[in-house]
Amino acid sequence: MLVNNAAALAKAAKAFAVPTILTSVIADRGGRIFPQITDVFPGQEVIDRTFIHTWQDEKVVDAVKAPAASSSSSRACGSRYALRRRSRHSAKVGM
């Protein structure tokens, strides 16, 4: 059910043209992103981060600050938790 819900959220993000950043956590150790999500965004790079906390990884922060991502109020998609954390982080850094 989790995989289906995550895939449905990814499909909704794509349908509504929400800029989406795909990240995994240490993919070599099993932290890969579900293929049902990457299939929705073919050709999009998955950022393999080494930090559990997303905003500690400079590659992710740089991707969020990129012009295409910063043009929308919803800059990251993946789960309700990620969106909530993103909103708090945005408020702190003035985005």
mmCIF file of N, CA and C in Angstrom:
data_model
loop_
_atom_site.group_PDB
_atom_site.id
_atom_site.type_symbol
_atom_site.label_atom_id
_atom_site.label_comp_id
_atom_site.label_asym_id
_atom_site.label_seq_id
_atom_site.Cartn_x
_atom_site.Cartn_y
_atom_site.Cartn_z
ATOM 1 N N MET A 1 0.815 -1.183 0.000
ATOM 2 C CA MET A 1 0.000 0.000 0.000
ATOM 3 C C MET A 1 0.868 1.259 0.000
ATOM 4 N N LEU A 2 1.967 1.237 0.737
ATOM 5 C CA LEU A 2 2.867 2.390 0.776
ATOM 6 C C LEU A 2 3.406 2.703 -0.617
ATOM 7 N N VAL A 3 3.814 1.676 -1.329
ATOM 8 C CA VAL A 3 4.351 1.868 -2.676
ATOM 9 C C VAL A 3 3.282 2.456 -3.596
ATOM 10 N N ASN A 4 2.081 1.937 -3.523
ATOM 11 C CA ASN A 4 0.997 2.448 -4.357
ATOM 12 C C ASN A 4 0.678 3.905 -4.025
ATOM 13 N N ASN A 5 0.660 4.233 -2.744
ATOM 14 C CA ASN A 5 0.384 5.616 -2.343
ATOM 15 C C ASN A 5 1.479 6.564 -2.823
ATOM 16 N N ALA A 6 2.729 6.149 -2.685
ATOM 17 C CA ALA A 6 3.846 6.982 -3.139
ATOM 18 C C ALA A 6 3.804 7.156 -4.654
ATOM 19 N N ALA A 7 3.487 6.095 -5.382
ATOM 20 C CA ALA A 7 3.390 6.180 -6.842
ATOM 21 C C ALA A 7 2.230 7.081 -7.253
ATOM 22 N N ALA A 8 1.115 6.994 -6.549
ATOM 23 C CA ALA A 8 -0.037 7.857 -6.860
ATOM 24 C C ALA A 8 0.313 9.323 -6.602
ATOM 25 N N LEU A 9 1.027 9.601 -5.536
ATOM 26 C CA LEU A 9 1.441 10.974 -5.246
ATOM 27 C C LEU A 9 2.390 11.489 -6.328
ATOM 28 N N ALA A 10 3.299 10.640 -6.780
ATOM 29 C CA ALA A 10 4.216 11.023 -7.855
ATOM 30 C C ALA A 10 3.447 11.323 -9.142
ATOM 31 N N LYS A 11 2.471 10.496 -9.459
ATOM 32 C CA LYS A 11 1.662 10.715 -10.670
ATOM 33 C C LYS A 11 0.859 12.008 -10.576
ATOM 34 N N ALA A 12 0.341 12.304 -9.394
ATOM 35 C CA ALA A 12 -0.404 13.551 -9.198
ATOM 36 C C ALA A 12 0.525 14.754 -9.343
ATOM 37 N N ALA A 13 1.730 14.642 -8.790
ATOM 38 C CA ALA A 13 2.707 15.730 -8.919
ATOM 39 C C ALA A 13 3.031 15.986 -10.378
ATOM 40 N N LYS A 14 3.210 14.919 -11.136
ATOM 41 C CA LYS A 14 3.507 15.083 -12.557
ATOM 42 C C LYS A 14 2.309 15.676 -13.306
ATOM 43 N N ALA A 15 1.115 15.210 -12.992
ATOM 44 C CA ALA A 15 -0.092 15.700 -13.667
ATOM 45 C C ALA A 15 -0.307 17.190 -13.427
ATOM 46 N N PHE A 16 0.048 17.656 -12.232
ATOM 47 C CA PHE A 16 -0.141 19.066 -11.895
ATOM 48 C C PHE A 16 1.132 19.886 -12.095
ATOM 49 N N ALA A 17 2.119 19.288 -12.744
ATOM 50 C CA ALA A 17 3.389 19.961 -13.073
ATOM 51 C C ALA A 17 4.095 20.518 -11.844
ATOM 52 N N VAL A 18 4.063 19.773 -10.748
ATOM 53 C CA VAL A 18 4.779 20.180 -9.535
ATOM 54 C C VAL A 18 6.252 19.830 -9.722
ATOM 55 N N PRO A 19 7.151 20.822 -9.620
ATOM 56 C CA PRO A 19 8.580 20.501 -9.719
ATOM 57 C C PRO A 19 8.944 19.467 -8.657
ATOM 58 N N THR A 20 9.545 18.384 -9.086
ATOM 59 C CA THR A 20 9.793 17.250 -8.193
ATOM 60 C C THR A 20 11.256 16.873 -8.207
ATOM 61 N N ILE A 21 11.808 16.690 -7.028
ATOM 62 C CA ILE A 21 13.198 16.279 -6.860
ATOM 63 C C ILE A 21 13.174 14.870 -6.283
ATOM 64 N N LEU A 22 13.842 13.945 -6.947
ATOM 65 C CA LEU A 22 13.901 12.563 -6.482
ATOM 66 C C LEU A 22 15.192 12.344 -5.715
ATOM 67 N N THR A 23 15.074 11.807 -4.498
ATOM 68 C CA THR A 23 16.271 11.515 -3.712
ATOM 69 C C THR A 23 16.180 10.114 -3.125
ATOM 70 N N SER A 24 17.346 9.528 -2.922
ATOM 71 C CA SER A 24 17.455 8.251 -2.223
ATOM 72 C C SER A 24 18.459 8.447 -1.102
ATOM 73 N N VAL A 25 18.506 7.502 -0.183
ATOM 74 C CA VAL A 25 19.461 7.583 0.927
ATOM 75 C C VAL A 25 20.394 6.390 0.845
ATOM 76 N N ILE A 26 21.644 6.645 0.511
ATOM 77 C CA ILE A 26 22.681 5.614 0.417
ATOM 78 C C ILE A 26 22.136 4.392 -0.338
ATOM 79 N N ALA A 27 21.882 4.583 -1.622
ATOM 80 C CA ALA A 27 21.267 3.551 -2.453
ATOM 81 C C ALA A 27 22.042 2.233 -2.425
ATOM 82 N N ASP A 28 23.358 2.302 -2.303
ATOM 83 C CA ASP A 28 24.159 1.071 -2.283
ATOM 84 C C ASP A 28 23.843 0.185 -1.081
ATOM 85 N N ARG A 29 23.283 0.771 -0.047
ATOM 86 C CA ARG A 29 22.957 0.005 1.162
ATOM 87 C C ARG A 29 21.462 -0.252 1.289
ATOM 88 N N GLY A 30 20.739 -0.156 0.191
ATOM 89 C CA GLY A 30 19.322 -0.501 0.204
ATOM 90 C C GLY A 30 18.380 0.679 0.258
ATOM 91 N N GLY A 31 18.877 1.906 0.217
ATOM 92 C CA GLY A 31 18.020 3.079 0.298
ATOM 93 C C GLY A 31 17.534 3.558 -1.056
ATOM 94 N N ARG A 32 17.296 2.637 -1.958
ATOM 95 C CA ARG A 32 16.849 3.013 -3.313
ATOM 96 C C ARG A 32 15.413 3.520 -3.292
ATOM 97 N N ILE A 33 15.110 4.351 -4.270
ATOM 98 C CA ILE A 33 13.755 4.867 -4.440
ATOM 99 C C ILE A 33 12.933 3.815 -5.179
ATOM 100 N N PHE A 34 11.642 3.737 -4.891
ATOM 101 C CA PHE A 34 10.787 2.745 -5.538
ATOM 102 C C PHE A 34 10.801 2.942 -7.052
ATOM 103 N N PRO A 35 10.950 1.865 -7.829
ATOM 104 C CA PRO A 35 10.921 2.005 -9.294
ATOM 105 C C PRO A 35 9.571 2.532 -9.792
ATOM 106 N N GLN A 36 8.505 2.318 -9.026
ATOM 107 C CA GLN A 36 7.200 2.843 -9.426
ATOM 108 C C GLN A 36 7.202 4.372 -9.432
ATOM 109 N N ILE A 37 8.089 4.987 -8.676
ATOM 110 C CA ILE A 37 8.206 6.448 -8.662
ATOM 111 C C ILE A 37 9.122 6.909 -9.783
ATOM 112 N N THR A 38 10.274 6.272 -9.935
ATOM 113 C CA THR A 38 11.191 6.692 -10.994
ATOM 114 C C THR A 38 10.588 6.459 -12.379
ATOM 115 N N ASP A 39 9.706 5.479 -12.508
ATOM 116 C CA ASP A 39 9.038 5.238 -13.795
ATOM 117 C C ASP A 39 8.151 6.413 -14.193
ATOM 118 N N VAL A 40 7.645 7.147 -13.211
ATOM 119 C CA VAL A 40 6.792 8.302 -13.486
ATOM 120 C C VAL A 40 7.613 9.461 -14.057
ATOM 121 N N PHE A 41 8.886 9.520 -13.676
ATOM 122 C CA PHE A 41 9.779 10.596 -14.104
ATOM 123 C C PHE A 41 10.981 10.016 -14.861
ATOM 124 N N PRO A 42 10.752 9.416 -16.036
ATOM 125 C CA PRO A 42 11.860 8.782 -16.762
ATOM 126 C C PRO A 42 12.925 9.808 -17.129
ATOM 127 N N GLY A 43 14.157 9.411 -16.942
ATOM 128 C CA GLY A 43 15.274 10.278 -17.300
ATOM 129 C C GLY A 43 15.645 11.298 -16.244
ATOM 130 N N GLN A 44 14.830 11.441 -15.203
ATOM 131 C CA GLN A 44 15.171 12.406 -14.155
ATOM 132 C C GLN A 44 16.204 11.802 -13.214
ATOM 133 N N GLU A 45 17.217 12.583 -12.907
ATOM 134 C CA GLU A 45 18.279 12.129 -12.015
ATOM 135 C C GLU A 45 17.741 11.920 -10.602
ATOM 136 N N VAL A 46 18.167 10.834 -9.978
ATOM 137 C CA VAL A 46 17.871 10.591 -8.567
ATOM 138 C C VAL A 46 19.114 11.002 -7.784
ATOM 139 N N ILE A 47 18.958 11.944 -6.890
ATOM 140 C CA ILE A 47 20.081 12.400 -6.074
ATOM 141 C C ILE A 47 20.264 11.398 -4.941
ATOM 142 N N ASP A 48 21.417 10.750 -4.912
ATOM 143 C CA ASP A 48 21.720 9.785 -3.857
ATOM 144 C C ASP A 48 22.421 10.538 -2.739
ATOM 145 N N ARG A 49 21.685 10.786 -1.672
ATOM 146 C CA ARG A 49 22.257 11.565 -0.577
ATOM 147 C C ARG A 49 22.843 10.653 0.485
ATOM 148 N N THR A 50 23.760 11.202 1.249
ATOM 149 C CA THR A 50 24.412 10.429 2.299
ATOM 150 C C THR A 50 23.909 10.814 3.683
ATOM 151 N N PHE A 51 23.094 11.842 3.756
ATOM 152 C CA PHE A 51 22.525 12.269 5.027
ATOM 153 C C PHE A 51 21.067 11.832 5.107
ATOM 154 N N ILE A 52 20.637 11.404 6.272
ATOM 155 C CA ILE A 52 19.230 11.079 6.467
ATOM 156 C C ILE A 52 18.408 12.357 6.378
ATOM 157 N N HIS A 53 18.890 13.417 6.999
ATOM 158 C CA HIS A 53 18.201 14.710 6.959
ATOM 159 C C HIS A 53 18.449 15.342 5.593
ATOM 160 N N THR A 54 17.406 15.454 4.804
ATOM 161 C CA THR A 54 17.507 15.911 3.419
ATOM 162 C C THR A 54 18.225 17.239 3.280
ATOM 163 N N TRP A 55 17.941 18.186 4.153
ATOM 164 C CA TRP A 55 18.452 19.550 3.992
ATOM 165 C C TRP A 55 19.905 19.687 4.407
ATOM 166 N N GLN A 56 20.533 18.619 4.893
ATOM 167 C CA GLN A 56 21.965 18.647 5.185
ATOM 168 C C GLN A 56 22.785 18.292 3.948
ATOM 169 N N ASP A 57 22.155 17.795 2.913
ATOM 170 C CA ASP A 57 22.868 17.407 1.703
ATOM 171 C C ASP A 57 22.863 18.569 0.712
ATOM 172 N N GLU A 58 24.039 19.076 0.404
ATOM 173 C CA GLU A 58 24.173 20.254 -0.464
ATOM 174 C C GLU A 58 23.601 20.026 -1.864
ATOM 175 N N LYS A 59 23.695 18.790 -2.382
ATOM 176 C CA LYS A 59 23.153 18.513 -3.716
ATOM 177 C C LYS A 59 21.641 18.743 -3.746
ATOM 178 N N VAL A 60 20.976 18.354 -2.683
ATOM 179 C CA VAL A 60 19.527 18.538 -2.607
ATOM 180 C C VAL A 60 19.199 20.021 -2.449
ATOM 181 N N VAL A 61 19.912 20.701 -1.572
ATOM 182 C CA VAL A 61 19.680 22.133 -1.355
ATOM 183 C C VAL A 61 19.894 22.901 -2.654
ATOM 184 N N ASP A 62 20.951 22.564 -3.388
ATOM 185 C CA ASP A 62 21.210 23.227 -4.671
ATOM 186 C C ASP A 62 20.086 22.958 -5.677
ATOM 187 N N ALA A 63 19.574 21.720 -5.699
ATOM 188 C CA ALA A 63 18.486 21.393 -6.619
ATOM 189 C C ALA A 63 17.213 22.162 -6.263
ATOM 190 N N VAL A 64 16.965 22.335 -4.984
ATOM 191 C CA VAL A 64 15.780 23.074 -4.545
ATOM 192 C C VAL A 64 15.908 24.549 -4.899
ATOM 193 N N LYS A 65 17.100 25.083 -4.794
ATOM 194 C CA LYS A 65 17.317 26.497 -5.087
ATOM 195 C C LYS A 65 17.389 26.795 -6.581
ATOM 196 N N ALA A 66 17.474 25.758 -7.414
ATOM 197 C CA ALA A 66 17.548 25.951 -8.862
ATOM 198 C C ALA A 66 16.307 26.688 -9.351
ATOM 199 N N PRO A 67 16.428 27.494 -10.391
ATOM 200 C CA PRO A 67 15.290 28.296 -10.869
ATOM 201 C C PRO A 67 14.018 27.503 -11.146
ATOM 202 N N ALA A 68 14.119 26.339 -11.749
ATOM 203 C CA ALA A 68 12.910 25.563 -12.070
ATOM 204 C C ALA A 68 12.196 25.115 -10.803
ATOM 205 N N ALA A 69 12.949 24.743 -9.787
ATOM 206 C CA ALA A 69 12.334 24.279 -8.545
ATOM 207 C C ALA A 69 11.785 25.437 -7.724
ATOM 208 N N SER A 70 12.450 26.577 -7.739
ATOM 209 C CA SER A 70 12.034 27.676 -6.870
ATOM 210 C C SER A 70 10.862 28.461 -7.428
ATOM 211 N N SER A 71 10.387 28.126 -8.621
ATOM 212 C CA SER A 71 9.274 28.862 -9.205
ATOM 213 C C SER A 71 7.928 28.418 -8.653
ATOM 214 N N SER A 72 7.906 27.406 -7.825
ATOM 215 C CA SER A 72 6.654 26.900 -7.283
ATOM 216 C C SER A 72 6.690 26.897 -5.769
ATOM 217 N N SER A 73 5.535 27.026 -5.151
ATOM 218 C CA SER A 73 5.490 27.001 -3.697
ATOM 219 C C SER A 73 5.683 25.592 -3.154
ATOM 220 N N SER A 74 5.440 24.572 -3.974
ATOM 221 C CA SER A 74 5.699 23.190 -3.569
ATOM 222 C C SER A 74 6.924 22.718 -4.325
ATOM 223 N N ARG A 75 8.062 22.717 -3.656
ATOM 224 C CA ARG A 75 9.314 22.458 -4.345
ATOM 225 C C ARG A 75 9.793 21.015 -4.252
ATOM 226 N N ALA A 76 9.237 20.245 -3.375
ATOM 227 C CA ALA A 76 9.673 18.859 -3.237
ATOM 228 C C ALA A 76 8.448 17.989 -3.048
ATOM 229 N N CYS A 77 8.536 16.774 -3.517
ATOM 230 C CA CYS A 77 7.389 15.881 -3.402
ATOM 231 C C CYS A 77 7.896 14.496 -3.051
ATOM 232 N N GLY A 78 7.188 13.804 -2.242
ATOM 233 C CA GLY A 78 7.593 12.466 -1.880
ATOM 234 C C GLY A 78 6.706 11.928 -0.778
ATOM 235 N N SER A 79 6.385 12.788 0.164
ATOM 236 C CA SER A 79 5.476 12.398 1.228
ATOM 237 C C SER A 79 4.980 13.644 1.926
ATOM 238 N N ARG A 80 3.919 13.470 2.664
ATOM 239 C CA ARG A 80 3.375 14.602 3.414
ATOM 240 C C ARG A 80 4.432 15.147 4.371
ATOM 241 N N TYR A 81 5.213 14.246 4.992
ATOM 242 C CA TYR A 81 6.265 14.663 5.906
ATOM 243 C C TYR A 81 7.307 15.522 5.190
ATOM 244 N N ALA A 82 7.729 15.085 4.010
ATOM 245 C CA ALA A 82 8.737 15.850 3.263
ATOM 246 C C ALA A 82 8.211 17.224 2.899
ATOM 247 N N LEU A 83 6.953 17.308 2.504
ATOM 248 C CA LEU A 83 6.383 18.603 2.152
ATOM 249 C C LEU A 83 6.285 19.502 3.370
ATOM 250 N N ARG A 84 5.903 18.939 4.503
ATOM 251 C CA ARG A 84 5.794 19.733 5.728
ATOM 252 C C ARG A 84 7.173 20.234 6.153
ATOM 253 N N ARG A 85 8.173 19.355 6.104
ATOM 254 C CA ARG A 85 9.541 19.750 6.467
ATOM 255 C C ARG A 85 10.043 20.819 5.510
ATOM 256 N N ARG A 86 9.703 20.687 4.228
ATOM 257 C CA ARG A 86 10.131 21.668 3.227
ATOM 258 C C ARG A 86 9.547 23.031 3.540
ATOM 259 N N SER A 87 8.276 23.076 3.927
ATOM 260 C CA SER A 87 7.631 24.348 4.239
ATOM 261 C C SER A 87 8.306 25.018 5.426
ATOM 262 N N ARG A 88 8.621 24.254 6.440
ATOM 263 C CA ARG A 88 9.309 24.819 7.607
ATOM 264 C C ARG A 88 10.689 25.335 7.221
ATOM 265 N N HIS A 89 11.406 24.548 6.417
ATOM 266 C CA HIS A 89 12.737 24.962 5.992
ATOM 267 C C HIS A 89 12.653 26.231 5.138
ATOM 268 N N SER A 90 11.690 26.288 4.233
ATOM 269 C CA SER A 90 11.519 27.466 3.383
ATOM 270 C C SER A 90 11.287 28.708 4.216
ATOM 271 N N ALA A 91 10.473 28.579 5.232
ATOM 272 C CA ALA A 91 10.189 29.739 6.077
ATOM 273 C C ALA A 91 11.445 30.202 6.796
ATOM 274 N N LYS A 92 12.269 29.271 7.236
ATOM 275 C CA LYS A 92 13.502 29.627 7.947
ATOM 276 C C LYS A 92 14.504 30.355 7.059
ATOM 277 N N VAL A 93 14.600 29.921 5.799
ATOM 278 C CA VAL A 93 15.595 30.518 4.910
ATOM 279 C C VAL A 93 15.025 31.610 4.019
ATOM 280 N N GLY A 94 13.750 31.937 4.218
ATOM 281 C CA GLY A 94 13.148 33.036 3.493
ATOM 282 C C GLY A 94 12.776 32.740 2.060
ATOM 283 N N MET A 95 12.449 31.498 1.751
ATOM 284 C CA MET A 95 12.053 31.136 0.379
ATOM 285 C C MET A 95 10.565 31.251 0.235
#
